[in-house]
């Protein structure tokens, strides 16, 4: 094979795209020496990640078959595909791709070499007549399509296909040496174009620089040799990548497979036996545990990405560097819960350690981040800032975080709790990454997390701080209904209920009598169709009030809300019912099946069937929860991987959209697999596995209510119920100048700073007659200025009990 360096024409290639997010397999070696993560769909390898799980280095690696009379066939497009793991819980795969015209059959075995950063693909090619087989590889070494360089070269006299970009290199070699090789620009001079147009590779195309490039090599199959082993090695230099590839090739497939299987068997052996074979050939529990473990980082123990996929990746280019291979703190805590439910407390502890390492100085966590903790999207979601507190307390309560170790996490706990109490209860974004305001889901996590943190602070000898956290939890819990529960709406009349919890109520504004009177912008809808009244938007998010122990499953308000959720959001599919995120959602394919492109139409989420099943567990309806488990598992793809969404329309085979089957969204969604494991554990235990006990005791059993109402700049209450003390909370020291008789007389109260940097003053107005107005303003000694704005709160009716009796 020539070693000339003739540059191919067509630079820099067509705009780069990622590939399908509908994975049928994901895997890694569980070995520190490996540093390879791989994905599979349509019978071929897709994104391969090296040396970090957040850095995709390829688009795909598949085969092309050519023959006489212009025969051209591509295995990912022109074949039927099957996939199965080597054994339960081991993400090494056997693939069979059979040509639609019956002309050939390709059998593969794929795994990552545990001894080095290399991927092994054993290929057996069977055909009816003489064909030629080519490997086609699209490097994305810069975690994007553009900016890569590819060339045909040699290593110690043996032919190699090379690529490089941003300090990483790859080398693709074959046990049946490449007969010919080519490097070209995608869409112009790549191997696909050459073989499709002429049936031959142009030996002159030996190099393609700084663009969207592809490598192609002809595998040396013959009538006597129909099996080949491809090794894709990675390294910091071309030489290192080639050395890894050839070392893996020399070692052979079987020794690598033996070590790979043993690593996975050893890990799976330590887990609880929650195995479930609902479908022949698929142990869904072991699939889920393998998915969780496959998405972990090696370089940063405890880190795990949300999915080794890019939703609708075939429609996305270099403007989407992160896809879902980023760390979401919420997803990561859910992942920790999955590990904990499966009996792997060590992995959950590693996650808590990692979360501590990427916590920001003010106590919050980024909306999502690269492995090193650097933020990707700029939003702040209050549930993500509270979830780590729930994880720490769950580990402590289960005995996995003894007192000496708990002390190590105390600064993290204090910073997180402080951020939540200073910035809650309003969130900048809800868990669907969209809207600000009062979300029942976020409120449930915040309140439960503050109660959990209070227990941890008590254990660390900080009773005053713990008391304040509980007081804040009580104040917020008392107002969940005031913020998010509506009655007498059109939906109430349609469904025949008194009221229900809304998806989210916008932050307080002067133009709305209460948050529920405001409008919610649905940002994934077309322009002109975004703002909807808050009372019209419902979501399964309200089930979190039960999941996190704040409301009983048989609370009449919850029962009515569930009826509304089912009337508005339930979708009955062949596998059973699933639910939409909220009515009016635009995150999903368009009505014609075109991919989500910033707008679309929301589709059902299997994850939400798991959350609904947990509500049924809490309500004592085990059989109903078990049927929803079946619906969740029935939504999986052919390899048992759970998608983010499924297609709810009529079959569109031309778009690979089939009714009730995975859509073009992320697959696998690690969060869904975590929920699956927790549901298996909850069904085994007969109780919701991750329900914190503090809220159940405090609000459902003891019916605790707060003696306070809190006024703060992000929650300017307009009324204070009779009998309650008005607590003013500020982020700087101040004198509260106040009057109850329209300034005929005035009083001054100095704020006092607490453990969390909050400056508060309790105004003794609990005895004010109904209808009285308390007026107040602030003097800021630090600046020497008055606020120059008067605020007022009216004394209202006696506060009603916030929980119905069981």
Tab-separated table of N, CA and C in Angstrom, residues 254-380:
chain	number	residue	atom	x	y	z
A	254	UNK	N	-9.588	-13.609	22.025
A	254	UNK	CA	-10.002	-14.470	23.140
A	254	UNK	C	-9.370	-14.066	24.474
A	255	UNK	N	-8.052	-13.793	24.537
A	255	UNK	CA	-7.493	-13.349	25.827
A	255	UNK	C	-8.111	-12.044	26.315
A	256	UNK	N	-8.361	-11.121	25.392
A	256	UNK	CA	-8.995	-9.863	25.794
A	256	UNK	C	-10.410	-10.125	26.299
A	257	UNK	N	-11.135	-11.004	25.616
A	257	UNK	CA	-12.501	-11.314	26.024
A	257	UNK	C	-12.532	-11.972	27.399
A	258	UNK	N	-11.588	-12.844	27.679
A	258	UNK	CA	-11.538	-13.525	28.972
A	258	UNK	C	-11.394	-12.523	30.108
A	259	UNK	N	-10.474	-11.569	29.945
A	259	UNK	CA	-10.255	-10.554	30.975
A	259	UNK	C	-11.449	-9.621	31.079
A	260	UNK	N	-11.998	-9.232	29.931
A	260	UNK	CA	-13.159	-8.334	29.897
A	260	UNK	C	-14.324	-8.954	30.640
A	261	UNK	N	-14.629	-10.209	30.335
A	261	UNK	CA	-15.757	-10.885	30.986
A	261	UNK	C	-15.527	-11.015	32.484
A	262	UNK	N	-14.295	-11.316	32.879
A	262	UNK	CA	-14.033	-11.513	34.304
A	262	UNK	C	-14.215	-10.225	35.091
A	263	UNK	N	-13.786	-9.099	34.499
A	263	UNK	CA	-13.993	-7.812	35.171
A	263	UNK	C	-15.471	-7.578	35.454
A	264	UNK	N	-16.300	-7.815	34.456
A	264	UNK	CA	-17.723	-7.567	34.614
A	264	UNK	C	-18.389	-8.592	35.531
A	265	UNK	N	-17.978	-9.852	35.423
A	265	UNK	CA	-18.553	-10.869	36.312
A	265	UNK	C	-18.253	-10.545	37.771
A	266	UNK	N	-17.026	-10.119	38.023
A	266	UNK	CA	-16.647	-9.812	39.414
A	266	UNK	C	-17.488	-8.673	39.963
A	267	UNK	N	-17.732	-7.646	39.134
A	267	UNK	CA	-18.523	-6.511	39.632
A	267	UNK	C	-19.978	-6.916	39.806
A	268	UNK	N	-20.545	-7.582	38.821
A	268	UNK	CA	-21.957	-7.974	38.908
A	268	UNK	C	-22.197	-8.931	40.082
A	269	UNK	N	-21.202	-9.745	40.417
A	269	UNK	CA	-21.350	-10.725	41.501
A	269	UNK	C	-21.601	-10.042	42.839
A	270	UNK	N	-21.109	-8.810	43.007
A	270	UNK	CA	-21.267	-8.115	44.278
A	270	UNK	C	-22.595	-7.404	44.443
A	271	UNK	N	-23.464	-7.453	43.445
A	271	UNK	CA	-24.735	-6.734	43.497
A	271	UNK	C	-25.853	-7.611	44.055
A	272	UNK	N	-26.909	-6.949	44.517
A	272	UNK	CA	-28.074	-7.682	45.009
A	272	UNK	C	-28.738	-8.451	43.869
A	273	UNK	N	-29.303	-9.608	44.153
A	273	UNK	CA	-29.962	-10.408	43.097
A	273	UNK	C	-31.392	-9.921	42.831
A	274	UNK	N	-31.499	-8.888	42.023
A	274	UNK	CA	-32.811	-8.360	41.645
A	274	UNK	C	-33.142	-8.747	40.194
A	275	UNK	N	-32.550	-9.826	39.732
A	275	UNK	CA	-32.634	-10.215	38.323
A	275	UNK	C	-34.075	-10.406	37.870
A	276	UNK	N	-34.298	-10.031	36.602
A	276	UNK	CA	-35.651	-10.107	36.040
A	276	UNK	C	-35.527	-10.430	34.554
A	277	UNK	N	-36.110	-11.545	34.130
A	277	UNK	CA	-36.124	-11.944	32.726
A	277	UNK	C	-37.553	-11.831	32.201
A	278	UNK	N	-37.968	-10.625	31.869
A	278	UNK	CA	-39.326	-10.432	31.381
A	278	UNK	C	-39.439	-10.781	29.901
A	279	UNK	N	-38.341	-10.661	29.180
A	279	UNK	CA	-38.297	-10.971	27.748
A	279	UNK	C	-37.188	-11.989	27.535
A	280	UNK	N	-37.431	-13.044	26.774
A	280	UNK	CA	-36.383	-14.044	26.538
A	280	UNK	C	-35.100	-13.400	26.033
A	281	UNK	N	-34.007	-13.743	26.653
A	281	UNK	CA	-32.704	-13.248	26.220
A	281	UNK	C	-32.277	-11.940	26.852
A	282	UNK	N	-33.154	-11.261	27.606
A	282	UNK	CA	-32.786	-9.977	28.208
A	282	UNK	C	-33.022	-10.029	29.706
A	283	UNK	N	-31.966	-9.858	30.465
A	283	UNK	CA	-32.069	-9.691	31.912
A	283	UNK	C	-32.024	-8.183	32.166
A	284	UNK	N	-33.203	-7.577	32.287
A	284	UNK	CA	-33.275	-6.118	32.320
A	284	UNK	C	-32.508	-5.528	33.501
A	285	UNK	N	-32.500	-6.207	34.613
A	285	UNK	CA	-31.767	-5.691	35.765
A	285	UNK	C	-30.284	-5.593	35.456
A	286	UNK	N	-29.727	-6.656	34.885
A	286	UNK	CA	-28.287	-6.637	34.589
A	286	UNK	C	-27.959	-5.681	33.444
A	287	UNK	N	-28.892	-5.482	32.524
A	287	UNK	CA	-28.682	-4.450	31.510
A	287	UNK	C	-28.579	-3.081	32.175
A	288	UNK	N	-29.500	-2.813	33.104
A	288	UNK	CA	-29.493	-1.502	33.763
A	288	UNK	C	-28.234	-1.295	34.597
A	289	UNK	N	-27.830	-2.299	35.351
A	289	UNK	CA	-26.611	-2.131	36.151
A	289	UNK	C	-25.400	-1.931	35.256
A	290	UNK	N	-25.341	-2.648	34.117
A	290	UNK	CA	-24.216	-2.469	33.195
A	290	UNK	C	-24.227	-1.085	32.572
A	291	UNK	N	-25.411	-0.560	32.282
A	291	UNK	CA	-25.502	0.798	31.719
A	291	UNK	C	-24.946	1.807	32.713
A	292	UNK	N	-25.325	1.702	33.978
A	292	UNK	CA	-24.812	2.632	34.980
A	292	UNK	C	-23.297	2.569	35.042
A	293	UNK	N	-22.754	1.351	35.107
A	293	UNK	CA	-21.303	1.208	35.250
A	293	UNK	C	-20.564	1.650	33.998
A	294	UNK	N	-21.164	1.471	32.828
A	294	UNK	CA	-20.513	1.850	31.573
A	294	UNK	C	-20.367	3.354	31.437
A	295	UNK	N	-21.235	4.114	32.066
A	295	UNK	CA	-21.207	5.571	31.904
A	295	UNK	C	-20.309	6.273	32.921
A	296	UNK	N	-19.574	5.512	33.718
A	296	UNK	CA	-18.681	6.116	34.715
A	296	UNK	C	-17.352	6.529	34.099
A	297	UNK	N	-16.751	7.521	34.711
A	297	UNK	CA	-15.417	7.964	34.320
A	297	UNK	C	-14.347	7.108	35.004
A	298	UNK	N	-13.227	6.964	34.339
A	298	UNK	CA	-12.066	6.323	34.957
A	298	UNK	C	-11.145	7.381	35.553
A	299	UNK	N	-10.914	8.441	34.787
A	299	UNK	CA	-9.982	9.482	35.238
A	299	UNK	C	-10.510	10.230	36.458
A	300	UNK	N	-11.830	10.382	36.546
A	300	UNK	CA	-12.433	11.114	37.653
A	300	UNK	C	-13.435	10.192	38.331
A	301	UNK	N	-12.986	9.333	39.252
A	301	UNK	CA	-13.898	8.383	39.899
A	301	UNK	C	-15.103	9.092	40.507
A	302	UNK	N	-16.270	8.508	40.282
A	302	UNK	CA	-17.504	9.100	40.782
A	302	UNK	C	-18.257	9.908	39.750
A	303	UNK	N	-17.569	10.351	38.707
A	303	UNK	CA	-18.250	11.077	37.636
A	303	UNK	C	-18.936	10.078	36.711
A	304	UNK	N	-20.085	10.459	36.192
A	304	UNK	CA	-20.795	9.650	35.208
A	304	UNK	C	-21.608	10.574	34.328
A	305	UNK	N	-21.613	10.303	33.040
A	305	UNK	CA	-22.362	11.148	32.113
A	305	UNK	C	-23.802	10.650	32.014
A	306	UNK	N	-24.663	11.525	31.459
A	306	UNK	CA	-26.092	11.225	31.413
A	306	UNK	C	-26.443	10.205	30.342
A	307	UNK	N	-25.688	10.193	29.246
A	307	UNK	CA	-25.923	9.217	28.182
A	307	UNK	C	-24.785	9.285	27.181
A	308	UNK	N	-24.364	8.116	26.711
A	308	UNK	CA	-23.378	8.066	25.642
A	308	UNK	C	-24.112	8.215	24.304
A	309	UNK	N	-24.787	9.325	24.160
A	309	UNK	CA	-25.530	9.579	22.930
A	309	UNK	C	-25.753	11.078	22.782
A	310	UNK	N	-26.156	11.448	21.589
A	310	UNK	CA	-26.497	12.833	21.276
A	310	UNK	C	-27.907	12.795	20.689
A	311	UNK	N	-28.923	13.246	21.430
A	311	UNK	CA	-30.293	13.153	20.922
A	311	UNK	C	-30.425	13.758	19.528
A	312	UNK	N	-31.079	12.988	18.639
A	312	UNK	CA	-31.227	13.389	17.244
A	312	UNK	C	-29.865	13.782	16.649
A	313	UNK	N	-28.845	12.981	17.001
A	313	UNK	CA	-27.484	13.317	16.606
A	313	UNK	C	-27.293	13.415	15.107
A	314	UNK	N	-28.036	12.604	14.343
A	314	UNK	CA	-27.901	12.656	12.893
A	314	UNK	C	-28.299	14.003	12.319
A	315	UNK	N	-28.951	14.821	13.143
A	315	UNK	CA	-29.399	16.145	12.713
A	315	UNK	C	-28.558	17.253	13.337
A	316	UNK	N	-27.514	16.870	14.075
A	316	UNK	CA	-26.739	17.860	14.813
A	316	UNK	C	-25.272	17.817	14.411
A	317	UNK	N	-24.688	18.976	14.356
A	317	UNK	CA	-23.297	19.069	13.967
A	317	UNK	C	-22.411	19.567	15.080
A	318	UNK	N	-21.371	20.302	14.687
A	318	UNK	CA	-20.358	20.718	15.653
A	318	UNK	C	-20.859	21.761	16.639
A	319	UNK	N	-22.091	22.267	16.450
A	319	UNK	CA	-22.623	23.212	17.419
A	319	UNK	C	-23.096	22.511	18.681
A	320	UNK	N	-23.154	21.177	18.668
A	320	UNK	CA	-23.551	20.418	19.862
A	320	UNK	C	-22.374	19.538	20.283
A	321	UNK	N	-21.463	20.134	21.028
A	321	UNK	CA	-20.265	19.407	21.454
A	321	UNK	C	-20.564	18.419	22.567
A	322	UNK	N	-21.540	18.766	23.398
A	322	UNK	CA	-21.756	17.978	24.602
A	322	UNK	C	-22.744	16.849	24.458
A	323	UNK	N	-23.790	17.067	23.599
A	323	UNK	CA	-24.841	16.058	23.579
A	323	UNK	C	-25.280	15.761	24.998
A	324	UNK	N	-25.414	14.478	25.316
A	324	UNK	CA	-25.718	14.081	26.681
A	324	UNK	C	-24.491	13.500	27.382
A	325	UNK	N	-23.331	13.497	26.720
A	325	UNK	CA	-22.144	12.983	27.406
A	325	UNK	C	-21.503	14.085	28.252
A	326	UNK	N	-22.321	14.547	29.185
A	326	UNK	CA	-21.953	15.553	30.175
A	326	UNK	C	-22.469	15.080	31.531
A	327	UNK	N	-21.982	15.716	32.577
A	327	UNK	CA	-22.441	15.403	33.931
A	327	UNK	C	-23.580	16.339	34.294
A	328	UNK	N	-24.749	15.772	34.567
A	328	UNK	CA	-25.851	16.518	35.182
A	328	UNK	C	-25.906	16.109	36.651
A	329	UNK	N	-25.738	17.041	37.594
A	329	UNK	CA	-25.760	16.643	39.010
A	329	UNK	C	-27.027	15.891	39.408
A	330	UNK	N	-28.172	16.267	38.855
A	330	UNK	CA	-29.415	15.539	39.168
A	330	UNK	C	-29.319	14.096	38.685
A	331	UNK	N	-28.949	13.914	37.419
A	331	UNK	CA	-28.821	12.563	36.877
A	331	UNK	C	-27.779	11.766	37.644
A	332	UNK	N	-26.716	12.455	38.084
A	332	UNK	CA	-25.651	11.756	38.784
A	332	UNK	C	-26.123	11.262	40.143
A	333	UNK	N	-26.916	12.059	40.866
A	333	UNK	CA	-27.458	11.594	42.141
A	333	UNK	C	-28.457	10.457	41.902
A	334	UNK	N	-29.250	10.555	40.850
A	334	UNK	CA	-30.148	9.454	40.506
A	334	UNK	C	-29.337	8.188	40.212
A	335	UNK	N	-28.205	8.344	39.520
A	335	UNK	CA	-27.327	7.212	39.245
A	335	UNK	C	-26.789	6.619	40.540
A	336	UNK	N	-26.383	7.485	41.461
A	336	UNK	CA	-25.917	7.003	42.765
A	336	UNK	C	-27.007	6.208	43.464
A	337	UNK	N	-28.259	6.683	43.344
A	337	UNK	CA	-29.372	5.948	43.934
A	337	UNK	C	-29.546	4.590	43.307
A	338	UNK	N	-29.315	4.494	41.995
A	338	UNK	CA	-29.373	3.200	41.333
A	338	UNK	C	-28.307	2.259	41.837
A	339	UNK	N	-27.084	2.750	41.979
A	339	UNK	CA	-26.008	1.921	42.542
A	339	UNK	C	-26.365	1.471	43.956
A	340	UNK	N	-26.866	2.405	44.756
A	340	UNK	CA	-27.189	2.093	46.142
A	340	UNK	C	-28.306	1.051	46.212
A	341	UNK	N	-29.311	1.188	45.355
A	341	UNK	CA	-30.412	0.225	45.332
A	341	UNK	C	-29.931	-1.162	44.926
A	342	UNK	N	-28.906	-1.196	44.070
A	342	UNK	CA	-28.363	-2.476	43.613
A	342	UNK	C	-27.362	-3.068	44.594
A	343	UNK	N	-27.035	-2.338	45.659
A	343	UNK	CA	-26.116	-2.864	46.658
A	343	UNK	C	-24.681	-2.417	46.504
A	344	UNK	N	-24.423	-1.457	45.603
A	344	UNK	CA	-23.061	-0.966	45.397
A	344	UNK	C	-22.913	0.399	46.068
A	345	UNK	N	-22.750	0.376	47.390
A	345	UNK	CA	-22.609	1.633	48.134
A	345	UNK	C	-21.297	2.326	47.821
A	346	UNK	N	-20.269	1.555	47.473
A	346	UNK	CA	-18.961	2.154	47.187
A	346	UNK	C	-19.048	3.105	45.998
A	347	UNK	N	-19.783	2.720	44.965
A	347	UNK	CA	-19.935	3.608	43.806
A	347	UNK	C	-20.722	4.852	44.171
A	348	UNK	N	-21.744	4.702	45.010
A	348	UNK	CA	-22.516	5.872	45.452
A	348	UNK	C	-21.635	6.828	46.255
A	349	UNK	N	-20.768	6.290	47.088
A	349	UNK	CA	-19.846	7.131	47.854
A	349	UNK	C	-18.868	7.858	46.944
A	350	UNK	N	-18.391	7.171	45.912
A	350	UNK	CA	-17.503	7.824	44.950
A	350	UNK	C	-18.205	9.003	44.288
A	351	UNK	N	-19.489	8.838	43.988
A	351	UNK	CA	-20.247	9.919	43.370
A	351	UNK	C	-20.346	11.105	44.320
A	352	UNK	N	-20.599	10.845	45.590
A	352	UNK	CA	-20.655	11.941	46.559
A	352	UNK	C	-19.307	12.654	46.646
A	353	UNK	N	-18.226	11.902	46.648
A	353	UNK	CA	-16.885	12.493	46.642
A	353	UNK	C	-16.700	13.402	45.433
A	354	UNK	N	-17.073	12.879	44.270
A	354	UNK	CA	-16.902	13.658	43.043
A	354	UNK	C	-17.749	14.929	43.077
A	355	UNK	N	-18.994	14.817	43.542
A	355	UNK	CA	-19.841	15.997	43.639
A	355	UNK	C	-19.211	17.064	44.525
A	356	UNK	N	-18.595	16.629	45.603
A	356	UNK	CA	-17.903	17.590	46.461
A	356	UNK	C	-16.781	18.302	45.731
A	357	UNK	N	-16.131	17.584	44.807
A	357	UNK	CA	-14.987	18.177	44.101
A	357	UNK	C	-15.395	19.200	43.060
A	358	UNK	N	-16.625	19.134	42.552
A	358	UNK	CA	-17.043	20.092	41.516
A	358	UNK	C	-18.058	21.112	42.034
A	359	UNK	N	-18.333	21.062	43.340
A	359	UNK	CA	-19.241	22.064	43.904
A	359	UNK	C	-18.624	23.453	43.757
A	360	UNK	N	-19.436	24.433	43.407
A	360	UNK	CA	-18.944	25.797	43.247
A	360	UNK	C	-18.763	26.461	44.614
A	361	UNK	N	-17.897	27.470	44.709
A	361	UNK	CA	-17.609	28.085	46.017
A	361	UNK	C	-18.846	28.579	46.769
A	362	UNK	N	-19.875	29.020	46.038
A	362	UNK	CA	-21.067	29.521	46.727
A	362	UNK	C	-22.018	28.402	47.136
A	363	UNK	N	-21.679	27.150	46.798
A	363	UNK	CA	-22.472	26.014	47.242
A	363	UNK	C	-23.320	25.350	46.186
A	364	UNK	N	-23.439	25.944	45.001
A	364	UNK	CA	-24.304	25.339	43.981
A	364	UNK	C	-23.507	24.417	43.068
A	365	UNK	N	-24.231	23.667	42.255
A	365	UNK	CA	-23.623	22.837	41.208
A	365	UNK	C	-24.062	23.359	39.857
A	366	UNK	N	-23.211	23.224	38.831
A	366	UNK	CA	-23.608	23.694	37.492
A	366	UNK	C	-24.801	22.900	36.968
A	367	UNK	N	-25.528	23.513	36.064
A	367	UNK	CA	-26.639	22.826	35.408
A	367	UNK	C	-26.155	21.529	34.774
A	368	UNK	N	-25.078	21.593	34.025
A	368	UNK	CA	-24.355	20.414	33.563
A	368	UNK	C	-22.907	20.823	33.339
A	369	UNK	N	-22.037	19.848	33.234
A	369	UNK	CA	-20.610	20.173	33.236
A	369	UNK	C	-19.816	19.079	32.553
A	370	UNK	N	-18.619	19.446	32.100
A	370	UNK	CA	-17.638	18.453	31.674
A	370	UNK	C	-17.110	17.734	32.919
A	371	UNK	N	-16.348	16.698	32.715
A	371	UNK	CA	-15.873	15.900	33.848
A	371	UNK	C	-15.086	16.725	34.857
A	372	UNK	N	-14.367	17.736	34.370
A	372	UNK	CA	-13.545	18.531	35.290
A	372	UNK	C	-14.367	19.542	36.080
A	373	UNK	N	-15.682	19.550	35.878
A	373	UNK	CA	-16.546	20.460	36.627
A	373	UNK	C	-16.803	21.780	35.944
A	374	UNK	N	-16.157	22.044	34.811
A	374	UNK	CA	-16.399	23.315	34.124
A	374	UNK	C	-17.785	23.288	33.498
A	375	UNK	N	-18.538	24.349	33.742
A	375	UNK	CA	-19.942	24.397	33.337
A	375	UNK	C	-20.072	24.396	31.825
A	376	UNK	N	-21.107	23.722	31.333
A	376	UNK	CA	-21.424	23.714	29.902
A	376	UNK	C	-22.578	24.680	29.632
A	377	UNK	N	-23.759	24.401	30.183
A	377	UNK	CA	-24.865	25.349	30.133
A	377	UNK	C	-24.850	26.203	31.389
A	378	UNK	N	-25.332	27.454	31.312
A	378	UNK	CA	-25.139	28.394	32.429
A	378	UNK	C	-26.235	28.390	33.487
A	379	UNK	N	-27.306	27.612	33.319
A	379	UNK	CA	-28.436	27.707	34.234
A	379	UNK	C	-28.137	27.167	35.623
A	380	UNK	N	-28.995	27.537	36.566
A	380	UNK	CA	-28.942	26.983	37.922
A	380	UNK	C	-30.311	26.398	38.234
